Tab-separated table of C-alpha atoms and ligand atoms in Angstrom:
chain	number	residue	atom	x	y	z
S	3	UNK	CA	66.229	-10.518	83.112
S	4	UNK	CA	69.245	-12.152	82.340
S	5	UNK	CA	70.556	-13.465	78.567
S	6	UNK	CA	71.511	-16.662	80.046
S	7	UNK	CA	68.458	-17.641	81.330
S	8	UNK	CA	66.467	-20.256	79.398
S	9	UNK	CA	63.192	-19.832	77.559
S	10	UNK	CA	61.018	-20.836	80.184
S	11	UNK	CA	62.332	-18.530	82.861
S	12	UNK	CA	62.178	-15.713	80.580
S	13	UNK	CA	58.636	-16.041	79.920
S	14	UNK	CA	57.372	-15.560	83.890
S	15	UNK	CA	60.378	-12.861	84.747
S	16	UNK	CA	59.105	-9.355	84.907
S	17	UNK	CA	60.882	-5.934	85.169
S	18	UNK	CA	60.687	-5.572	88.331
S	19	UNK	CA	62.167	-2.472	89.323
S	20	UNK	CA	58.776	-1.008	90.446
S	21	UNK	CA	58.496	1.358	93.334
S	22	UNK	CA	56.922	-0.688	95.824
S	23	UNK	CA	58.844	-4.035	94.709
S	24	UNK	CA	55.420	-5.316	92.821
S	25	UNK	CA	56.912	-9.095	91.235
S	26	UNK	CA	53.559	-7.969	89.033
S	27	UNK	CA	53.593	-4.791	86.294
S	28	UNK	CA	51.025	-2.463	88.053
S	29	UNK	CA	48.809	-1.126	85.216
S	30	UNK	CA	49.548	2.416	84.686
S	31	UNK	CA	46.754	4.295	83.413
S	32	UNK	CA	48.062	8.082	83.416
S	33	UNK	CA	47.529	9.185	80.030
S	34	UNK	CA	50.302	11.754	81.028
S	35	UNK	CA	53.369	12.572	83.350
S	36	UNK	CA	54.468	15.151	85.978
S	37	UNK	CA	57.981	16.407	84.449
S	38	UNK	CA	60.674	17.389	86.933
S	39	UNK	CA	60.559	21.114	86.025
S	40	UNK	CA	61.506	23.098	82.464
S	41	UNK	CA	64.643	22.508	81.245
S	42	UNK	CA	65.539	24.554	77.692
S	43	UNK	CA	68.469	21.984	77.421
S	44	UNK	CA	66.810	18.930	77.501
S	45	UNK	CA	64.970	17.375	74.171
S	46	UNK	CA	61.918	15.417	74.428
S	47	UNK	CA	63.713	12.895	72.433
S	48	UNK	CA	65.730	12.310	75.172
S	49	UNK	CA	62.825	11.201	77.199
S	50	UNK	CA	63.615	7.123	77.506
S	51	UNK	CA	61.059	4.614	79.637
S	52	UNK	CA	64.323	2.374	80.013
S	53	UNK	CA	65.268	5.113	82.385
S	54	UNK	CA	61.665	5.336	84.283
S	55	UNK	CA	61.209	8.550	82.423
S	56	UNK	CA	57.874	9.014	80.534
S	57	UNK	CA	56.467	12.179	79.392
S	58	UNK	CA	52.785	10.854	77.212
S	59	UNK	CA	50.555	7.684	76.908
S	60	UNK	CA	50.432	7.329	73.512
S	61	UNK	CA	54.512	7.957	72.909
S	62	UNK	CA	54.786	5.398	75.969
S	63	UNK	CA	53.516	3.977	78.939
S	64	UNK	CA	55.017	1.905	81.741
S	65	UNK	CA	52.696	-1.214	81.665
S	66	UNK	CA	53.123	-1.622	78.003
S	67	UNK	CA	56.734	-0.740	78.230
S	68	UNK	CA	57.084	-3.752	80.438
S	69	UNK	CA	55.065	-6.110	78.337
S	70	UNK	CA	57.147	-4.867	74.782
S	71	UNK	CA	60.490	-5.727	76.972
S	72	UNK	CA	58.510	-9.111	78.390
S	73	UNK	CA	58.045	-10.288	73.994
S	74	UNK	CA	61.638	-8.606	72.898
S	75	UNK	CA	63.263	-11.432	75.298
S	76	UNK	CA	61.228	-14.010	73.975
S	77	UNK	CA	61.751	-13.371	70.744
S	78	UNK	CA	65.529	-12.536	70.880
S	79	UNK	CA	65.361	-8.998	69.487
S	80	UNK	CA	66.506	-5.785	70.304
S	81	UNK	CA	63.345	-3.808	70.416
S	82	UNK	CA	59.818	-4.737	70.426
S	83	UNK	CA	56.604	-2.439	70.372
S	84	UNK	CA	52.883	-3.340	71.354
S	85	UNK	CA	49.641	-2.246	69.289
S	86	UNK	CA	45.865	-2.350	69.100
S	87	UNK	CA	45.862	-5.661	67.303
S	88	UNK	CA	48.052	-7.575	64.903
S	89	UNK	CA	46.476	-6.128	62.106
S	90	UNK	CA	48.065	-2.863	63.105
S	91	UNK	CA	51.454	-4.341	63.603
S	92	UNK	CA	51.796	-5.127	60.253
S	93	UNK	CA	50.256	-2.232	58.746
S	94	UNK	CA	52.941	-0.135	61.339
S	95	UNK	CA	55.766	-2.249	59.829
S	96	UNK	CA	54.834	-2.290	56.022
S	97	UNK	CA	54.604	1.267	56.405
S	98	UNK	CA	57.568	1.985	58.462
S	99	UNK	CA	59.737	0.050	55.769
S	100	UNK	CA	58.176	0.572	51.630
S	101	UNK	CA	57.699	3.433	50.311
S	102	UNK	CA	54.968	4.180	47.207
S	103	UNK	CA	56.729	2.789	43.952
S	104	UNK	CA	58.866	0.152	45.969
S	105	UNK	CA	58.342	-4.075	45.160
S	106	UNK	CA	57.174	-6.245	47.641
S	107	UNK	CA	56.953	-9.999	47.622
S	108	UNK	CA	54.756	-11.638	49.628
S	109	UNK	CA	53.718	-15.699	50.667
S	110	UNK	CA	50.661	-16.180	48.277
S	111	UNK	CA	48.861	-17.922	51.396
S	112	UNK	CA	49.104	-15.141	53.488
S	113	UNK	CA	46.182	-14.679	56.424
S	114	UNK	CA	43.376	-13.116	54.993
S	115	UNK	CA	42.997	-9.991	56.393
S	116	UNK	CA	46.796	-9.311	55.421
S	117	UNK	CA	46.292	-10.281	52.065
S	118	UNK	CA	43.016	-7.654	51.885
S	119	UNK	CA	45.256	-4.994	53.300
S	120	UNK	CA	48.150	-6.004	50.575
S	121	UNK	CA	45.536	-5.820	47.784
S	122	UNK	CA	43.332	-2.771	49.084
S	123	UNK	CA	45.262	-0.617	51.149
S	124	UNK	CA	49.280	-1.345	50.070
S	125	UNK	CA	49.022	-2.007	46.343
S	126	UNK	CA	45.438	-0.244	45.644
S	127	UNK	CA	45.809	2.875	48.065
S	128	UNK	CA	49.499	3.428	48.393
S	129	UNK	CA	50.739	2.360	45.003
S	130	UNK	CA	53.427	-0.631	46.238
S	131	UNK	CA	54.139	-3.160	43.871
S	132	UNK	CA	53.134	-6.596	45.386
S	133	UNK	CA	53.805	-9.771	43.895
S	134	UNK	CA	52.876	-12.602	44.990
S	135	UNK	CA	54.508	-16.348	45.322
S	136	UNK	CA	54.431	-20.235	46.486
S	137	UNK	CA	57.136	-19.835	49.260
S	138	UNK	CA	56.864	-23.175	50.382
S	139	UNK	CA	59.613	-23.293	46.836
S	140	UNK	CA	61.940	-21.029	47.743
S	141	UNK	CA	63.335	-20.873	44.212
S	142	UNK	CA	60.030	-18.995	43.759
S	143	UNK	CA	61.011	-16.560	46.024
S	144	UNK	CA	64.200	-16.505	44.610
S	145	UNK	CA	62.756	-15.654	40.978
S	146	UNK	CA	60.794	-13.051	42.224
S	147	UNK	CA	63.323	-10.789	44.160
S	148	UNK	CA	64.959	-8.304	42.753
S	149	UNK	CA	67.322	-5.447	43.583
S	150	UNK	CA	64.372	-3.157	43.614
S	151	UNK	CA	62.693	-5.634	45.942
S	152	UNK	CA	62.266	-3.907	49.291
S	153	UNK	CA	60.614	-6.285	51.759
S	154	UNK	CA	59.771	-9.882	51.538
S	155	UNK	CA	56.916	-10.527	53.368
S	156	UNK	CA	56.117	-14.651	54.755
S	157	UNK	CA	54.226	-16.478	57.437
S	158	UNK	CA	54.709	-19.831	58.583
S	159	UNK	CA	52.703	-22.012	59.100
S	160	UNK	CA	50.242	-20.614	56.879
S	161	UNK	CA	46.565	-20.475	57.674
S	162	UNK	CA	44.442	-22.668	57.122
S	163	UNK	CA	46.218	-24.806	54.877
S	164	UNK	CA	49.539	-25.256	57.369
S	165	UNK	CA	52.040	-24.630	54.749
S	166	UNK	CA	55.911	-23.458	55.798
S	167	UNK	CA	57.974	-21.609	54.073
S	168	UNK	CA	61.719	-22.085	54.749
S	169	UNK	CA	63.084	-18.609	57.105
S	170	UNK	CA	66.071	-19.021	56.844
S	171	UNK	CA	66.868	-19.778	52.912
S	172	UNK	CA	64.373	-16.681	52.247
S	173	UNK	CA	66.496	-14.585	54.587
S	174	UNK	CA	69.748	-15.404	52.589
S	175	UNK	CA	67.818	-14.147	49.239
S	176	UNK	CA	66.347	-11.021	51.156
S	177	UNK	CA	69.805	-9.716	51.827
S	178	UNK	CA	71.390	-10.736	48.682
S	179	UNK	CA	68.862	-8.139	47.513
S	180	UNK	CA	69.337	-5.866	50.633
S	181	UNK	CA	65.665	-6.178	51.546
S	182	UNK	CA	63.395	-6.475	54.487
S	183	UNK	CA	61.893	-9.914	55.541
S	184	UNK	CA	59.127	-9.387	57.893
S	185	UNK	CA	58.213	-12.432	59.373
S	186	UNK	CA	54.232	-13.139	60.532
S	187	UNK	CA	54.955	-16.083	63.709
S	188	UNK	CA	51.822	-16.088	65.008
S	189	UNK	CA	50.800	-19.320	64.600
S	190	UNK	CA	54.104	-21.013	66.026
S	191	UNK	CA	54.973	-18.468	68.465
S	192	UNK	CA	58.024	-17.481	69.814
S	193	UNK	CA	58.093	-21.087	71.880
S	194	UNK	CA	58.430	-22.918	68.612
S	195	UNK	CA	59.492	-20.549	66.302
S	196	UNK	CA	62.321	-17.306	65.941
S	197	UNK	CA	62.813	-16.007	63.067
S	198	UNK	CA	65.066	-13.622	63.970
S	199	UNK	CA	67.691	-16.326	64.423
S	200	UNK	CA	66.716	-17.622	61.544
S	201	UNK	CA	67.577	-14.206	59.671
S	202	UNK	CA	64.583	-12.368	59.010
S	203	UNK	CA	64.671	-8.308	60.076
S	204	UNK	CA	61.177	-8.408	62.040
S	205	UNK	CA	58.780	-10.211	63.409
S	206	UNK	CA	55.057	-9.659	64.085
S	207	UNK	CA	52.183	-11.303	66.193
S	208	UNK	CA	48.549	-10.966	66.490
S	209	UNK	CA	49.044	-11.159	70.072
S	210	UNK	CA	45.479	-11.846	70.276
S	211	UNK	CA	46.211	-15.456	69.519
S	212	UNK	CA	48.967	-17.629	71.472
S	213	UNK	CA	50.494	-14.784	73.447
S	214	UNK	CA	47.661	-13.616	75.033
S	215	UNK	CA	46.765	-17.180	75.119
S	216	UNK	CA	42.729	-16.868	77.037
S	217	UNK	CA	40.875	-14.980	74.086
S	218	UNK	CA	40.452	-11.973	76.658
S	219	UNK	CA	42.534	-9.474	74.298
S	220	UNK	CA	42.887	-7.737	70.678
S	221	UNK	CA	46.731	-7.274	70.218
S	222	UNK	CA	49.737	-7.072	68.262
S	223	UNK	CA	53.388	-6.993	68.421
S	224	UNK	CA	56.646	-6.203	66.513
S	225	UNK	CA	60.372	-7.220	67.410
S	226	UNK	CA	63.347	-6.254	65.561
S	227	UNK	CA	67.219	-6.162	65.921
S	228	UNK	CA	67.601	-3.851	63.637
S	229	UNK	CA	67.855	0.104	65.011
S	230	UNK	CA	66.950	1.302	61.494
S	231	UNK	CA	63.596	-0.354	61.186
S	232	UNK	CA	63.306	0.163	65.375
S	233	UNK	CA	63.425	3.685	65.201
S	234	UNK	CA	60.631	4.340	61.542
S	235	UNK	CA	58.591	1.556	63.786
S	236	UNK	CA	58.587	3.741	66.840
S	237	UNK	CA	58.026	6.939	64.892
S	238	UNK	CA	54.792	5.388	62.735
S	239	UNK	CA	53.488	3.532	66.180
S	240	UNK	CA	53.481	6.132	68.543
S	241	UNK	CA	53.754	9.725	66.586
S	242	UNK	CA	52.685	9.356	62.991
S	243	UNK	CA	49.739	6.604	63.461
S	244	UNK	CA	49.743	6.487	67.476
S	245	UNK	CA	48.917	3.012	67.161
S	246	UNK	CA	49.178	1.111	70.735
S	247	UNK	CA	48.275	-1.131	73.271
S	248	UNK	CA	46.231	0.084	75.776
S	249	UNK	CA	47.350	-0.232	79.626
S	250	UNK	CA	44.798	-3.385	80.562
S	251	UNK	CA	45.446	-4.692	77.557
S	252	UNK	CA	49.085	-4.988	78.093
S	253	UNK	CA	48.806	-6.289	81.365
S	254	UNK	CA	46.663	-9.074	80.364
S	255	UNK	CA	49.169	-10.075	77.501
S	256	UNK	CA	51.915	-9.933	80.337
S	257	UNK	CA	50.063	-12.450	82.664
S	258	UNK	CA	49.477	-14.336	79.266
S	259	UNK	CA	52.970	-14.653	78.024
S	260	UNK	CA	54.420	-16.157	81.409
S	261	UNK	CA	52.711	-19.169	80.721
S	262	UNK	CA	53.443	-19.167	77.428
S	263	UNK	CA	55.513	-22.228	77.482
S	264	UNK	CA	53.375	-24.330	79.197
S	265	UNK	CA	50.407	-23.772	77.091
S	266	UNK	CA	52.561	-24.415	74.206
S	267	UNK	CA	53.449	-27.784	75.097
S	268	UNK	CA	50.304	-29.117	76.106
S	269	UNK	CA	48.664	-27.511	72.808
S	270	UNK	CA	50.572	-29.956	70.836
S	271	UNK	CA	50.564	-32.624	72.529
S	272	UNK	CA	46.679	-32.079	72.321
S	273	UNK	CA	46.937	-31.429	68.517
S	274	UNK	CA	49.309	-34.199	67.961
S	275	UNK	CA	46.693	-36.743	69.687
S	276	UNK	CA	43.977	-35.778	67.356
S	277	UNK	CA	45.665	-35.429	64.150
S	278	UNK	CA	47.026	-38.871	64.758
S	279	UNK	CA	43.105	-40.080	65.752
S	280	UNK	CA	41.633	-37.574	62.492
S	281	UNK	CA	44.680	-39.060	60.186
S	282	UNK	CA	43.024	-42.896	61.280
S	283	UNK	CA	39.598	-42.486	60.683
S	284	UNK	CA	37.197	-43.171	57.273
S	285	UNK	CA	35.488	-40.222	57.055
S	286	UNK	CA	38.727	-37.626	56.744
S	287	UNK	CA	40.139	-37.922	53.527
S	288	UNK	CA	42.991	-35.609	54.632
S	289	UNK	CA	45.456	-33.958	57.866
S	290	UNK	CA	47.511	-31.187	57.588
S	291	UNK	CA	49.778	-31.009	60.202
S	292	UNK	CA	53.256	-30.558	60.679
S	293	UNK	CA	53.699	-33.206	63.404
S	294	UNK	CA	52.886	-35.914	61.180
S	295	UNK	CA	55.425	-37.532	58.856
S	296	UNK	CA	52.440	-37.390	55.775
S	297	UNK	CA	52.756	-33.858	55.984
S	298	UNK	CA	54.987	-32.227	52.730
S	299	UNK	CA	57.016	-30.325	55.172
S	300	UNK	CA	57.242	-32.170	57.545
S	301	UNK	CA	61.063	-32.441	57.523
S	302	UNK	CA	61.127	-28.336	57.131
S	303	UNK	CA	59.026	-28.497	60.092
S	304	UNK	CA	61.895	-30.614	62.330
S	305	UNK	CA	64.238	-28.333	61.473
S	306	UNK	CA	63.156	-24.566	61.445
S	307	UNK	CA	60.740	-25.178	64.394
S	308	UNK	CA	61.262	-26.889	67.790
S	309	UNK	CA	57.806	-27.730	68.316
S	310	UNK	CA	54.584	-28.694	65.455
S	311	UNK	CA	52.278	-25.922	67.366
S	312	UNK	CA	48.316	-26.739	68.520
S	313	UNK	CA	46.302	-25.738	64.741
S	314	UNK	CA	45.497	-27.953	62.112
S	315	UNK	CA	43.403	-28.744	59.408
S	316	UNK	CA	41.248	-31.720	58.165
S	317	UNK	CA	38.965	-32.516	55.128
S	318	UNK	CA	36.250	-34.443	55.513
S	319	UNK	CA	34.429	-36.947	53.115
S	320	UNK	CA	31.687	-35.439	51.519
S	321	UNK	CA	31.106	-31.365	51.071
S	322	UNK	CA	29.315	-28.596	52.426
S	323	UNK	CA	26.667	-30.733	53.831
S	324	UNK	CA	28.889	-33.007	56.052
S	325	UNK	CA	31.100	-30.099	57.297
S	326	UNK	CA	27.806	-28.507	58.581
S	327	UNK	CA	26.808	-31.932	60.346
S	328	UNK	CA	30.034	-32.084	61.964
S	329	UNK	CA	30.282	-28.480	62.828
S	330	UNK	CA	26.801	-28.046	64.799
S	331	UNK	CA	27.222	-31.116	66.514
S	332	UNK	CA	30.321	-29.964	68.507
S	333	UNK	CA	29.687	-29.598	72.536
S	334	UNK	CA	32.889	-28.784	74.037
S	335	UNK	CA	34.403	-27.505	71.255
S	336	UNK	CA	33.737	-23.798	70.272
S	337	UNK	CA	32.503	-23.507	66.636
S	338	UNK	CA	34.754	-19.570	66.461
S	339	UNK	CA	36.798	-17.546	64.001
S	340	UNK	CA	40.559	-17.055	65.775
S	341	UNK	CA	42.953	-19.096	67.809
S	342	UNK	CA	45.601	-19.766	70.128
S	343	UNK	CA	43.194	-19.478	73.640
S	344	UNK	CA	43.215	-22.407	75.839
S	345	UNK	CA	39.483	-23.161	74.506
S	346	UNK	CA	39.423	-25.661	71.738
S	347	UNK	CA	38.060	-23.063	68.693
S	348	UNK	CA	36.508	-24.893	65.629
S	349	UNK	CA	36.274	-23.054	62.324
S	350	UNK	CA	35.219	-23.633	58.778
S	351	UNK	CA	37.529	-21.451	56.871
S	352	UNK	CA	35.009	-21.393	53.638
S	353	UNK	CA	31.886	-19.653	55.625
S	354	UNK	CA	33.978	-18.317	58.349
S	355	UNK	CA	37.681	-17.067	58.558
S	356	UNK	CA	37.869	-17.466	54.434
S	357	UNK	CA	34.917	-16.647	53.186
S	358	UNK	CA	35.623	-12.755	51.596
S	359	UNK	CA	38.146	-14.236	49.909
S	360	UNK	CA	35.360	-15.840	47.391
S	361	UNK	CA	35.099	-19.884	45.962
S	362	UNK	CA	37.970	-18.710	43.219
S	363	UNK	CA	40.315	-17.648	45.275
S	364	UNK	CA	39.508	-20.331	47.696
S	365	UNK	CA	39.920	-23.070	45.364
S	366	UNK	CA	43.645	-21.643	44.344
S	367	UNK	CA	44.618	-21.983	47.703
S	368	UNK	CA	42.837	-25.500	48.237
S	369	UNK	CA	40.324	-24.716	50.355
S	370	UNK	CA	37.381	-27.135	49.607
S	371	UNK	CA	34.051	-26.615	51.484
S	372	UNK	CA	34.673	-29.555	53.754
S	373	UNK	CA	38.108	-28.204	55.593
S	374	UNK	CA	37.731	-27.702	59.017
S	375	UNK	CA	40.786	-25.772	60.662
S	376	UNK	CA	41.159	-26.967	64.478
S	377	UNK	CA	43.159	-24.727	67.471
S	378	UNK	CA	43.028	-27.065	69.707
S	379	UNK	CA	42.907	-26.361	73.147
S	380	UNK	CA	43.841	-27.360	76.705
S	381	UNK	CA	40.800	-29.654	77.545
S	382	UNK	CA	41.280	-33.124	78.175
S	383	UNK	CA	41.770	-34.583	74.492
S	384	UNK	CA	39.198	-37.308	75.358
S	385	UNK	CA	36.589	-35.017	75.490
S	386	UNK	CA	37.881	-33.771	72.082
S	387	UNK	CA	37.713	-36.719	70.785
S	388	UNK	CA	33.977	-37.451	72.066
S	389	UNK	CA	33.121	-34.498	69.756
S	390	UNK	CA	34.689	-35.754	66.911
S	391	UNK	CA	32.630	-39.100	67.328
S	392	UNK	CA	29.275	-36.652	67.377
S	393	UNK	CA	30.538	-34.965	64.731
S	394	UNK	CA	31.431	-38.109	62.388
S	395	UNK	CA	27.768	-39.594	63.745
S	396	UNK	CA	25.963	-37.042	62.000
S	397	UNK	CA	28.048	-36.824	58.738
S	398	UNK	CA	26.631	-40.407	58.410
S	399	UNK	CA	22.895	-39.734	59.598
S	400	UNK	CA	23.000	-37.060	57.210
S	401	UNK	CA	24.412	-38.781	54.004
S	402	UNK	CA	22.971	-42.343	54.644
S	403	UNK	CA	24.300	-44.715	52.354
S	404	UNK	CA	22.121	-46.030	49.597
U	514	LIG	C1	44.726	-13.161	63.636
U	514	LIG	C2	45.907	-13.014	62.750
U	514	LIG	C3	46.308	-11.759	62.275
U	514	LIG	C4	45.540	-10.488	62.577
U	514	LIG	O1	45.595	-10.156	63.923
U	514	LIG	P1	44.463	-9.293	64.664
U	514	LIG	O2	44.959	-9.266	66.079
U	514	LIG	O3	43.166	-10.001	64.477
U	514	LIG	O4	44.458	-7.955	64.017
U	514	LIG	C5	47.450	-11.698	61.494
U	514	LIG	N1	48.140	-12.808	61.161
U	514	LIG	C6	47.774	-14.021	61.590
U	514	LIG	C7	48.581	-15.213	61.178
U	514	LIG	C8	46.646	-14.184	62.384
U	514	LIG	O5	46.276	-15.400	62.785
């Protein structure tokens, strides 16, 4: 692969210095290697899969070598590392990077299951210090870092509500303070989104969502250009927590990734469509999406991203009652928790994705019982809209007017 090559071409071009000239990563599925004979000279340490030399599955394998090589190019990093899921990606590079005692400042509209682990595992097991703020001010991140601060934490957009948080004036308070940001970018993906140009340290996926792209694979990902935080990665991933991506599943996020780009483009045009159709109609009282100029950010959104990304979010007229109607009268769409496959997945964040997070917390963040969060897919957006019409039919047979 070459630097010069644009973003496109990256995506589809493989490593492909395999030994019978596959333009495909074979899956390798030897948990272990023949070595070349016993040498008291050499160290294990020296073992390195950029030279074709592997020595144990779990410290690395070929096929997911090729596939943490395929997402370090697309996300302009030095190093990048594949795992069980995205949940284990960030766990890897929280713990790879704070240590008990140590401040962390995190987005207060964080995905849910990250916010759980914050609160249960971080804070309540390992004794970190997390605070918690509305990034989508910066000036409140900017109050809450300190010098003792040692990772800023941040995902945008956020989920459901499709808030941003501005990358690169975070990164600029980060290393005043000398900390970490880790950066979440699974909802815009590499395609619309790098944060490591915009300044922050890391950068994680659930590669389960856009990378993978066909909802055939639990992943995760981290890239960094940093050696520091690339070696304690490497170390927690593969010998302290042995936390990785198994050969199949690496080759399916490799065939994912190459269209990538593709996928991208048509998932917002496809989400642009129908926020613009949702944004029009009497029974939505509200859109969040980037792509439209009613959204708060929307200018934030021009500039950090190249490209609004295929989720959004709507609230309906009416409550609980009219977000069921609409829900279970979907046909093409997929009434499913997650995102990012080329299926159009519906979800209602308040008995689905958001639910443990209770009606409190839910309110906070200003999730009312009739938002509906959209990842909308590849189908023709006609038949998207069709379902819509179903859907808006039986909010009114439901709630007849009086
Ligand atoms: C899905 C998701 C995760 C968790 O990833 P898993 O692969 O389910 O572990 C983390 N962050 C965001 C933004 C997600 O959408």
């Amino acid at each position: 692969m070459s630097e010069s090559e644009r973003f496109d071409t990256r995506a589809i071009t493989e490593c492909t210095d395999w030994e019978y000239g596959d333009v495909v990563s074979p899956i390798h599925l030897s948990s272990t290697y023949r070595l070349g004979g016993v040498d008291p000279e050499m160290s294990l340490e020296e073992i390195d899969p950029d030279r074709g030399e592997f020595l144990y599955g779990r410290l690395s394998n070929p096929t997911r070598h090729a596939v943490e090589q395929q997402i370090t190019e697309l996300e302009g990093g030095e190093m990048g590392f594949a795992f069980a899921s995205g949940t284990a990606a960030i766990a890897t590079a929280v713990l790879s990077t704070v240590e008990p005692g140590d401040h962390l400042v995190a987005f207060d509209d964080l995905y849910a299951g990250t916010r759980r682990m914050f609160d249960q595992f971080v804070s309540g097991r390992f004794g970190v210090d997390v605070e918690y703020v509305d990034a989508t001010g910066t000036a409140n991140v900017a109050a809450a870092v300190t010098d003792e601060t040692a990772m800023v934490w941040m995902e945008s957009p956020t989920n459901p509500m499709i808030r941003l948080c501005d990358i690169a004036g975070i990164a600029d308070i980060a290393a005043e303070h000398e900390a970490i940001l880790g950066v979440d970018n699974t909802f815009a993906s590499p395609y619309f989104q790098q944060p490591l140009s915009l300044g922050a340290d890391l950068v994680i996926h659930s590669t389960t969502k856009y990378l993978n792209g066909h909802s055939d694979g639990v992943g995760g990902a981290l890239v960094t250009d940093d050696p520091a935080i690339a070696e304690a990665v490497g170390f927690q991933q593969q010998v302290a927590m042995g936390n990785v991506l198994a050969p199949f599943d690496s080759y399916l996020l490799s065939r994912g990734m190459k269209t990538l780009p593709v996928r991208m483009r048509q998932h917002e045009e496809n989400a642009m469509a129908l926020a613009e159709f949702l944004e029009g109609h009497e029974a939505v009282e509200r859109v969040y999406y980037p792509g439209l100029d009613s959204h708060p950010q929307h200018d934030l959104a021009a500039e950090q991203m190249s490209g609004y990304g295929g989720v959004l979010s709507f609230e309906l007229t009416g409550g609980m009652e009219s977000a069921k109607a609409f829900l279970e009268s979907m046909e093409t769409m997929n009434l499913a928790v997650s995102l990012g496959g080329v299926e159009t997945l519906v979800n209602h964040p308040a008995t689905m994705t958001h639910e443990p997070l209770g009606s409190e917390r839910r309110a906070e963040l200003g999730i009312s019982d009739s938002l509906v969060r959209l990842s909308v897919g590849l189908e023709d957006v006609a038949d998207l809209r069709a379902d819509f019409e179903r859907g808006f039919d039986a909010i009114s047979a439901a709630a007849p007017t009086r």
